[in-house]
């Protein structure tokens, strides 16, 4: 397994790069925008294809690299369902997994530091964001933080993991790189409390100054979709109503780019063909189903995904590969549902 822990000295942020082996798909957790070029050269050096970029929560102390990585690599951006970011490709819930080639991370909703804080666990390690730090815990005094929720996330979720589970936080200010659940349970000073009230008493009296760049960084991290619209050209975007009318005229071939788990959870638009975004490269070769569909139904292909991010990226890829007349559903299935659109589900 390839596992790289990278450090941003300005915000003391840890970023993690994971892949099964050289030449495989990779996933990055909590990337920092200033270091995106370093990540790209590291990916190239290790012959890795970045397919997913994940943030544990909306950060207040550094600007996320999610949007820039998406623009440069066409990776899928992932956050928890409670995230206030305007556009991410995929939102995950408690107990759902984030999967790339040979790696699967289970989602644990761990609010308290913020209301959109998630941890991600594999068999032997957990990425805790700011929910659990080494010898500390994330502050709870902004972004809808709540010390009692934090207590619950810590004591009823993270500390219930096996003691030998490695802990990799989003920050460390003292040069520590990793810990274990067992060590933190026994030694982390913040965790030596007997009740949520006692924990809240500590957290409510920390009196910390706000992070230096907070006022600029939080809004930036909530608008990572702002560069996305540049990918789509006039006439390439369809509103739900237009898609509905085109379908009724039998004038649209709908392509669902989401993953199987998202389809099972949220359903799909009737008569759509399922081609996961991750299969796009092979689907656009001479023998790919999408190639055949696009050739046979020129001007009728309509791509959609969860929120319109993967479909915009795929649209750009297809246009660059020479396919013409491809369009996408703006805002994805979320917009479809908002407009009263119906979905089918497995029975
Ligand atoms: Fe944070």
CSV table of C-alpha atoms and ligand atoms in Angstrom, one decimal:
chain,number,residue,atom,x,y,z
A,1,UNK,CA,0.0,0.0,0.0
A,2,UNK,CA,1.1,3.5,-0.7
A,3,UNK,CA,0.5,5.9,2.2
A,4,UNK,CA,1.9,9.4,2.2
A,5,UNK,CA,1.4,11.9,5.0
A,6,UNK,CA,2.1,15.4,3.8
A,7,UNK,CA,2.3,18.5,6.0
A,8,UNK,CA,1.4,22.2,5.5
A,9,UNK,CA,3.5,24.2,7.9
A,10,UNK,CA,1.4,27.3,7.7
A,11,UNK,CA,-1.8,25.8,9.0
A,12,UNK,CA,-0.2,22.6,10.5
A,13,UNK,CA,-2.5,20.5,8.3
A,14,UNK,CA,-1.9,16.9,7.4
A,15,UNK,CA,-2.9,15.7,4.0
A,16,UNK,CA,-3.0,12.0,3.2
A,17,UNK,CA,-2.5,10.2,-0.1
A,18,UNK,CA,-3.5,6.6,-0.4
A,19,UNK,CA,-3.3,4.0,-3.1
A,20,UNK,CA,-3.1,0.2,-3.3
A,21,UNK,CA,0.1,0.2,-5.3
A,22,UNK,CA,2.1,2.1,-7.9
A,23,UNK,CA,0.1,2.6,-11.1
A,24,UNK,CA,-3.2,2.3,-9.3
A,25,UNK,CA,-6.0,4.8,-8.5
A,26,UNK,CA,-5.4,7.1,-5.6
A,27,UNK,CA,-7.4,9.0,-3.0
A,28,UNK,CA,-6.4,12.2,-1.2
A,29,UNK,CA,-7.8,13.4,2.1
A,30,UNK,CA,-7.8,17.1,3.2
A,31,UNK,CA,-5.6,18.6,0.5
A,32,UNK,CA,-4.4,22.2,0.9
A,33,UNK,CA,-4.7,24.5,-2.1
A,34,UNK,CA,-1.1,25.9,-1.9
A,35,UNK,CA,0.4,22.3,-2.3
A,36,UNK,CA,-1.7,21.1,-5.2
A,37,UNK,CA,1.2,21.2,-7.6
A,38,UNK,CA,3.3,19.1,-5.1
A,39,UNK,CA,0.5,16.5,-5.0
A,40,UNK,CA,0.3,16.4,-8.8
A,41,UNK,CA,4.1,15.8,-9.1
A,42,UNK,CA,3.9,13.1,-6.4
A,43,UNK,CA,1.0,11.4,-8.2
A,44,UNK,CA,3.0,11.5,-11.4
A,45,UNK,CA,6.2,10.2,-9.7
A,46,UNK,CA,4.2,7.3,-8.3
A,47,UNK,CA,2.3,6.7,-11.5
A,48,UNK,CA,-1.0,7.2,-9.7
A,49,UNK,CA,-4.4,8.4,-11.0
A,50,UNK,CA,-6.2,10.6,-8.6
A,51,UNK,CA,-9.8,9.6,-8.6
A,52,UNK,CA,-11.2,11.0,-5.4
A,53,UNK,CA,-10.4,14.0,-3.2
A,54,UNK,CA,-12.1,14.1,0.2
A,55,UNK,CA,-12.4,16.8,2.9
A,56,UNK,CA,-13.3,15.7,6.4
A,57,UNK,CA,-15.1,19.0,6.9
A,58,UNK,CA,-15.3,22.7,5.8
A,59,UNK,CA,-11.9,23.9,7.1
A,60,UNK,CA,-11.5,27.3,8.7
A,61,UNK,CA,-7.7,27.6,8.7
A,62,UNK,CA,-6.7,26.8,5.1
A,63,UNK,CA,-8.2,26.8,1.7
A,64,UNK,CA,-9.1,23.3,0.4
A,65,UNK,CA,-7.4,21.9,-2.6
A,66,UNK,CA,-10.5,20.0,-3.7
A,67,UNK,CA,-11.7,22.4,-6.4
A,68,UNK,CA,-8.2,22.9,-7.9
A,69,UNK,CA,-7.5,19.1,-7.9
A,70,UNK,CA,-10.8,18.5,-9.6
A,71,UNK,CA,-10.1,21.1,-12.2
A,72,UNK,CA,-6.6,19.7,-12.9
A,73,UNK,CA,-7.3,15.9,-12.6
A,74,UNK,CA,-11.1,15.6,-13.1
A,75,UNK,CA,-11.2,13.6,-9.8
A,76,UNK,CA,-14.4,13.2,-7.9
A,77,UNK,CA,-14.8,15.5,-4.9
A,78,UNK,CA,-16.3,13.9,-1.8
A,79,UNK,CA,-17.6,15.3,1.5
A,80,UNK,CA,-20.2,14.2,4.0
A,81,UNK,CA,-23.8,14.9,3.4
A,82,UNK,CA,-23.9,17.7,6.0
A,83,UNK,CA,-21.3,19.7,4.2
A,84,UNK,CA,-22.2,23.3,3.3
A,85,UNK,CA,-19.9,23.4,0.3
A,86,UNK,CA,-21.8,24.5,-2.8
A,87,UNK,CA,-20.7,21.6,-5.1
A,88,UNK,CA,-19.1,18.4,-4.4
A,89,UNK,CA,-19.5,15.4,-6.7
A,90,UNK,CA,-20.5,12.9,-4.0
A,91,UNK,CA,-21.9,13.2,-0.5
A,92,UNK,CA,-21.5,10.3,1.9
A,93,UNK,CA,-23.5,9.3,5.0
A,94,UNK,CA,-22.7,7.4,8.1
A,95,UNK,CA,-21.5,3.8,7.4
A,96,UNK,CA,-21.3,4.4,3.6
A,97,UNK,CA,-17.9,3.7,2.0
A,98,UNK,CA,-15.6,5.7,-0.2
A,99,UNK,CA,-14.1,3.3,-2.6
A,100,UNK,CA,-11.2,3.5,-5.0
A,101,UNK,CA,-9.3,0.6,-6.6
A,102,UNK,CA,-8.5,-1.7,-3.6
A,103,UNK,CA,-9.2,0.9,-0.8
A,104,UNK,CA,-12.4,1.3,1.1
A,105,UNK,CA,-13.0,3.9,3.8
A,106,UNK,CA,-16.0,3.7,6.0
A,107,UNK,CA,-17.7,7.0,6.8
A,108,UNK,CA,-18.3,7.9,10.5
A,109,UNK,CA,-20.3,11.0,11.2
A,110,UNK,CA,-18.4,12.8,14.0
A,111,UNK,CA,-19.9,16.2,14.5
A,112,UNK,CA,-19.0,18.6,17.3
A,113,UNK,CA,-15.9,20.4,16.0
A,114,UNK,CA,-18.2,21.5,13.2
A,115,UNK,CA,-21.6,20.1,12.3
A,116,UNK,CA,-20.2,18.7,9.0
A,117,UNK,CA,-17.2,16.8,10.5
A,118,UNK,CA,-16.7,13.2,9.3
A,119,UNK,CA,-14.0,10.6,10.0
A,120,UNK,CA,-13.1,7.9,7.6
A,121,UNK,CA,-11.9,4.5,8.7
A,122,UNK,CA,-10.2,1.5,7.0
A,123,UNK,CA,-9.4,-1.8,8.7
A,124,UNK,CA,-6.3,-0.5,10.6
A,125,UNK,CA,-6.5,3.3,10.7
A,126,UNK,CA,-8.9,6.2,11.0
A,127,UNK,CA,-8.7,9.7,9.6
A,128,UNK,CA,-10.3,11.8,12.2
A,129,UNK,CA,-10.2,15.3,10.7
A,130,UNK,CA,-10.3,17.7,13.7
A,131,UNK,CA,-12.7,15.5,15.7
A,132,UNK,CA,-9.8,13.8,17.4
A,133,UNK,CA,-6.3,15.2,17.5
A,134,UNK,CA,-3.1,13.7,19.0
A,135,UNK,CA,-3.3,14.8,22.7
A,136,UNK,CA,-6.2,17.1,21.9
A,137,UNK,CA,-9.5,17.5,20.2
A,138,UNK,CA,-11.0,20.0,17.8
A,139,UNK,CA,-12.4,23.3,19.2
A,140,UNK,CA,-16.1,23.5,19.2
A,141,UNK,CA,-16.7,27.3,19.2
A,142,UNK,CA,-17.5,28.1,15.6
A,143,UNK,CA,-19.1,26.6,12.4
A,144,UNK,CA,-22.0,25.2,14.5
A,145,UNK,CA,-19.6,23.3,16.8
A,146,UNK,CA,-21.1,21.7,19.9
A,147,UNK,CA,-19.1,20.3,22.7
A,148,UNK,CA,-21.8,17.8,23.7
A,149,UNK,CA,-22.0,16.5,20.1
A,150,UNK,CA,-18.2,16.3,20.1
A,151,UNK,CA,-18.3,14.2,23.3
A,152,UNK,CA,-20.7,11.8,21.7
A,153,UNK,CA,-18.6,11.5,18.5
A,154,UNK,CA,-15.5,10.9,20.6
A,155,UNK,CA,-16.8,8.5,23.3
A,156,UNK,CA,-19.6,6.7,21.4
A,157,UNK,CA,-17.9,6.5,18.0
A,158,UNK,CA,-14.2,7.0,17.6
A,159,UNK,CA,-13.1,5.6,21.0
A,160,UNK,CA,-15.2,2.5,20.3
A,161,UNK,CA,-12.8,1.5,17.5
A,162,UNK,CA,-10.3,-1.2,18.4
A,163,UNK,CA,-7.5,0.2,20.6
A,164,UNK,CA,-4.8,-0.6,18.1
A,165,UNK,CA,-6.5,1.5,15.3
A,166,UNK,CA,-4.0,4.1,14.1
A,167,UNK,CA,-5.2,7.7,14.4
A,168,UNK,CA,-4.3,10.2,11.6
A,169,UNK,CA,-5.7,13.6,12.4
A,170,UNK,CA,-6.0,16.7,10.0
A,171,UNK,CA,-3.7,18.7,12.2
A,172,UNK,CA,-0.9,18.5,14.6
A,173,UNK,CA,0.9,21.5,16.1
A,174,UNK,CA,3.6,19.6,18.0
A,175,UNK,CA,5.3,17.4,15.5
A,176,UNK,CA,3.4,14.2,16.2
A,177,UNK,CA,2.5,12.2,13.1
A,178,UNK,CA,0.2,9.4,14.3
A,179,UNK,CA,-1.3,7.8,17.4
A,180,UNK,CA,-3.7,5.0,18.3
A,181,UNK,CA,-7.2,4.9,19.7
A,182,UNK,CA,-5.8,3.1,22.8
A,183,UNK,CA,-3.1,5.6,23.5
A,184,UNK,CA,-5.5,8.6,23.1
A,185,UNK,CA,-8.1,6.9,25.3
A,186,UNK,CA,-5.6,6.5,28.1
A,187,UNK,CA,-3.5,9.7,27.7
A,188,UNK,CA,-5.3,12.4,25.8
A,189,UNK,CA,-5.9,15.0,28.5
A,190,UNK,CA,-9.2,16.1,26.9
A,191,UNK,CA,-10.5,12.6,27.1
A,192,UNK,CA,-10.0,12.1,30.9
A,193,UNK,CA,-13.5,13.3,31.7
A,194,UNK,CA,-16.5,11.5,33.1
A,195,UNK,CA,-19.4,13.2,31.4
A,196,UNK,CA,-20.5,15.3,28.5
A,197,UNK,CA,-21.0,18.2,30.9
A,198,UNK,CA,-17.5,18.0,32.1
A,199,UNK,CA,-16.2,17.9,28.5
A,200,UNK,CA,-18.4,20.9,27.6
A,201,UNK,CA,-17.0,22.8,30.6
A,202,UNK,CA,-13.5,22.4,29.3
A,203,UNK,CA,-14.3,23.2,25.7
A,204,UNK,CA,-16.4,26.3,26.6
A,205,UNK,CA,-13.6,27.8,28.5
A,206,UNK,CA,-10.7,27.5,26.0
A,207,UNK,CA,-11.1,31.1,24.8
A,208,UNK,CA,-9.1,30.6,21.6
A,209,UNK,CA,-8.6,33.4,19.0
A,210,UNK,CA,-10.2,32.7,15.6
A,211,UNK,CA,-8.0,31.2,13.0
A,212,UNK,CA,-6.1,34.0,11.1
A,213,UNK,CA,-7.6,33.5,7.7
A,214,UNK,CA,-11.0,32.2,8.8
A,215,UNK,CA,-13.1,35.1,7.3
A,216,UNK,CA,-11.7,34.5,3.8
A,217,UNK,CA,-11.1,30.8,4.0
A,218,UNK,CA,-14.5,29.5,5.1
A,219,UNK,CA,-16.4,31.2,2.2
A,220,UNK,CA,-13.8,30.0,-0.3
A,221,UNK,CA,-14.2,26.5,1.0
A,222,UNK,CA,-17.9,26.7,0.6
A,223,UNK,CA,-17.7,27.8,-3.1
A,224,UNK,CA,-15.4,25.2,-4.6
A,225,UNK,CA,-17.9,24.8,-7.4
A,226,UNK,CA,-17.3,28.3,-8.7
A,227,UNK,CA,-14.8,27.3,-11.4
A,228,UNK,CA,-17.0,24.4,-12.6
A,229,UNK,CA,-19.3,26.5,-14.7
A,230,UNK,CA,-16.4,27.4,-17.0
A,231,UNK,CA,-16.3,23.8,-18.2
A,232,UNK,CA,-19.8,24.0,-19.7
A,233,UNK,CA,-20.6,25.9,-22.9
A,234,UNK,CA,-23.8,27.6,-23.9
A,235,UNK,CA,-26.4,25.1,-25.0
A,236,UNK,CA,-24.7,22.2,-23.2
A,237,UNK,CA,-26.8,22.6,-20.0
A,238,UNK,CA,-30.3,21.3,-19.5
A,239,UNK,CA,-32.8,22.2,-16.8
A,240,UNK,CA,-34.9,19.3,-15.3
A,241,UNK,CA,-38.0,20.5,-17.2
A,242,UNK,CA,-36.1,20.4,-20.5
A,243,UNK,CA,-34.8,16.8,-19.7
A,244,UNK,CA,-38.4,15.8,-18.9
A,245,UNK,CA,-39.7,17.2,-22.2
A,246,UNK,CA,-36.9,15.6,-24.2
A,247,UNK,CA,-37.5,12.3,-22.6
A,248,UNK,CA,-41.3,12.5,-23.3
A,249,UNK,CA,-40.4,13.1,-27.0
A,250,UNK,CA,-38.1,10.1,-26.8
A,251,UNK,CA,-35.3,12.6,-27.7
A,252,UNK,CA,-32.9,12.0,-24.8
A,253,UNK,CA,-30.6,9.1,-23.9
A,254,UNK,CA,-29.9,9.6,-20.2
A,255,UNK,CA,-26.6,8.4,-18.9
A,256,UNK,CA,-26.3,8.1,-15.1
A,257,UNK,CA,-22.7,8.6,-14.0
A,258,UNK,CA,-23.1,7.8,-10.3
A,259,UNK,CA,-21.8,4.8,-8.4
A,260,UNK,CA,-24.0,1.8,-7.6
A,261,UNK,CA,-24.3,2.7,-4.0
A,262,UNK,CA,-25.7,6.2,-4.8
A,263,UNK,CA,-28.2,4.6,-7.2
A,264,UNK,CA,-29.3,2.1,-4.5
A,265,UNK,CA,-29.7,5.0,-2.0
A,266,UNK,CA,-31.3,7.7,-4.1
A,267,UNK,CA,-32.8,5.9,-7.1
A,268,UNK,CA,-32.4,6.9,-10.7
A,269,UNK,CA,-34.3,8.6,-13.5
A,270,UNK,CA,-36.4,6.2,-15.5
A,271,UNK,CA,-34.7,4.6,-18.6
A,272,UNK,CA,-31.2,5.9,-17.8
A,273,UNK,CA,-28.2,3.9,-18.8
A,274,UNK,CA,-25.7,3.4,-15.9
A,275,UNK,CA,-22.1,4.2,-16.8
A,276,UNK,CA,-20.1,5.0,-13.7
A,277,UNK,CA,-17.9,8.1,-14.0
A,278,UNK,CA,-14.9,6.1,-13.0
A,279,UNK,CA,-15.3,3.9,-16.2
A,280,UNK,CA,-15.4,6.9,-18.5
A,281,UNK,CA,-11.9,6.3,-20.1
A,282,UNK,CA,-12.7,2.8,-21.1
A,283,UNK,CA,-16.2,3.7,-22.1
A,284,UNK,CA,-14.8,6.3,-24.6
A,285,UNK,CA,-12.6,3.8,-26.4
A,286,UNK,CA,-13.7,2.5,-29.8
A,287,UNK,CA,-15.5,-0.5,-28.2
A,288,UNK,CA,-17.1,1.4,-25.3
A,289,UNK,CA,-20.8,1.4,-24.8
A,290,UNK,CA,-20.8,5.2,-24.4
A,291,UNK,CA,-18.9,5.6,-27.7
A,292,UNK,CA,-21.6,3.5,-29.5
A,293,UNK,CA,-24.5,5.4,-27.8
A,294,UNK,CA,-23.0,8.8,-28.6
A,295,UNK,CA,-22.4,7.8,-32.3
A,296,UNK,CA,-25.9,6.2,-32.7
A,297,UNK,CA,-27.8,9.0,-30.9
A,298,UNK,CA,-25.9,12.2,-31.8
A,299,UNK,CA,-27.4,15.2,-30.1
A,300,UNK,CA,-29.5,13.2,-27.7
A,301,UNK,CA,-27.0,12.1,-25.0
A,302,UNK,CA,-27.8,13.7,-21.6
A,303,UNK,CA,-25.3,13.0,-18.8
A,304,UNK,CA,-26.3,13.3,-15.2
A,305,UNK,CA,-24.9,12.6,-11.8
A,306,UNK,CA,-25.7,13.6,-8.2
A,307,UNK,CA,-25.1,17.4,-8.3
A,308,UNK,CA,-23.9,18.1,-11.8
A,309,UNK,CA,-20.1,18.0,-11.1
A,310,UNK,CA,-19.2,14.7,-12.6
A,311,UNK,CA,-21.5,15.3,-15.6
A,312,UNK,CA,-19.8,18.6,-16.3
A,313,UNK,CA,-16.4,17.0,-16.1
A,314,UNK,CA,-17.5,14.1,-18.3
A,315,UNK,CA,-19.1,16.5,-20.8
A,316,UNK,CA,-15.8,18.3,-21.1
A,317,UNK,CA,-13.9,15.1,-21.5
A,318,UNK,CA,-16.3,13.9,-24.3
A,319,UNK,CA,-16.2,17.2,-26.1
A,320,UNK,CA,-12.4,17.1,-26.0
A,321,UNK,CA,-12.5,13.5,-27.4
A,322,UNK,CA,-14.5,14.8,-30.4
A,323,UNK,CA,-18.1,13.9,-29.3
A,324,UNK,CA,-20.5,16.6,-30.3
A,325,UNK,CA,-23.9,17.6,-29.1
A,326,UNK,CA,-23.5,16.0,-25.6
A,327,UNK,CA,-25.4,17.8,-22.8
A,328,UNK,CA,-25.8,17.5,-19.1
A,329,UNK,CA,-28.5,17.9,-16.4
A,330,UNK,CA,-27.6,21.0,-14.4
A,331,UNK,CA,-27.5,20.3,-10.7
A,332,UNK,CA,-27.9,16.6,-11.3
A,333,UNK,CA,-30.3,14.3,-9.5
A,334,UNK,CA,-30.6,16.8,-6.6
A,335,UNK,CA,-32.1,19.4,-9.0
A,336,UNK,CA,-34.3,16.8,-10.6
A,337,UNK,CA,-35.8,15.8,-7.3
A,338,UNK,CA,-36.1,19.5,-6.3
A,339,UNK,CA,-38.2,20.1,-9.4
A,340,UNK,CA,-40.5,17.3,-8.5
A,341,UNK,CA,-38.9,14.7,-10.8
A,342,UNK,CA,-39.6,11.1,-10.0
A,343,UNK,CA,-37.1,8.3,-9.7
A,344,UNK,CA,-37.1,4.5,-10.0
A,345,UNK,CA,-35.7,2.2,-7.4
A,346,UNK,CA,-34.8,-1.4,-7.1
A,347,UNK,CA,-37.8,-3.3,-5.8
B,1,LIG,FE1,-11.3,22.3,11.3
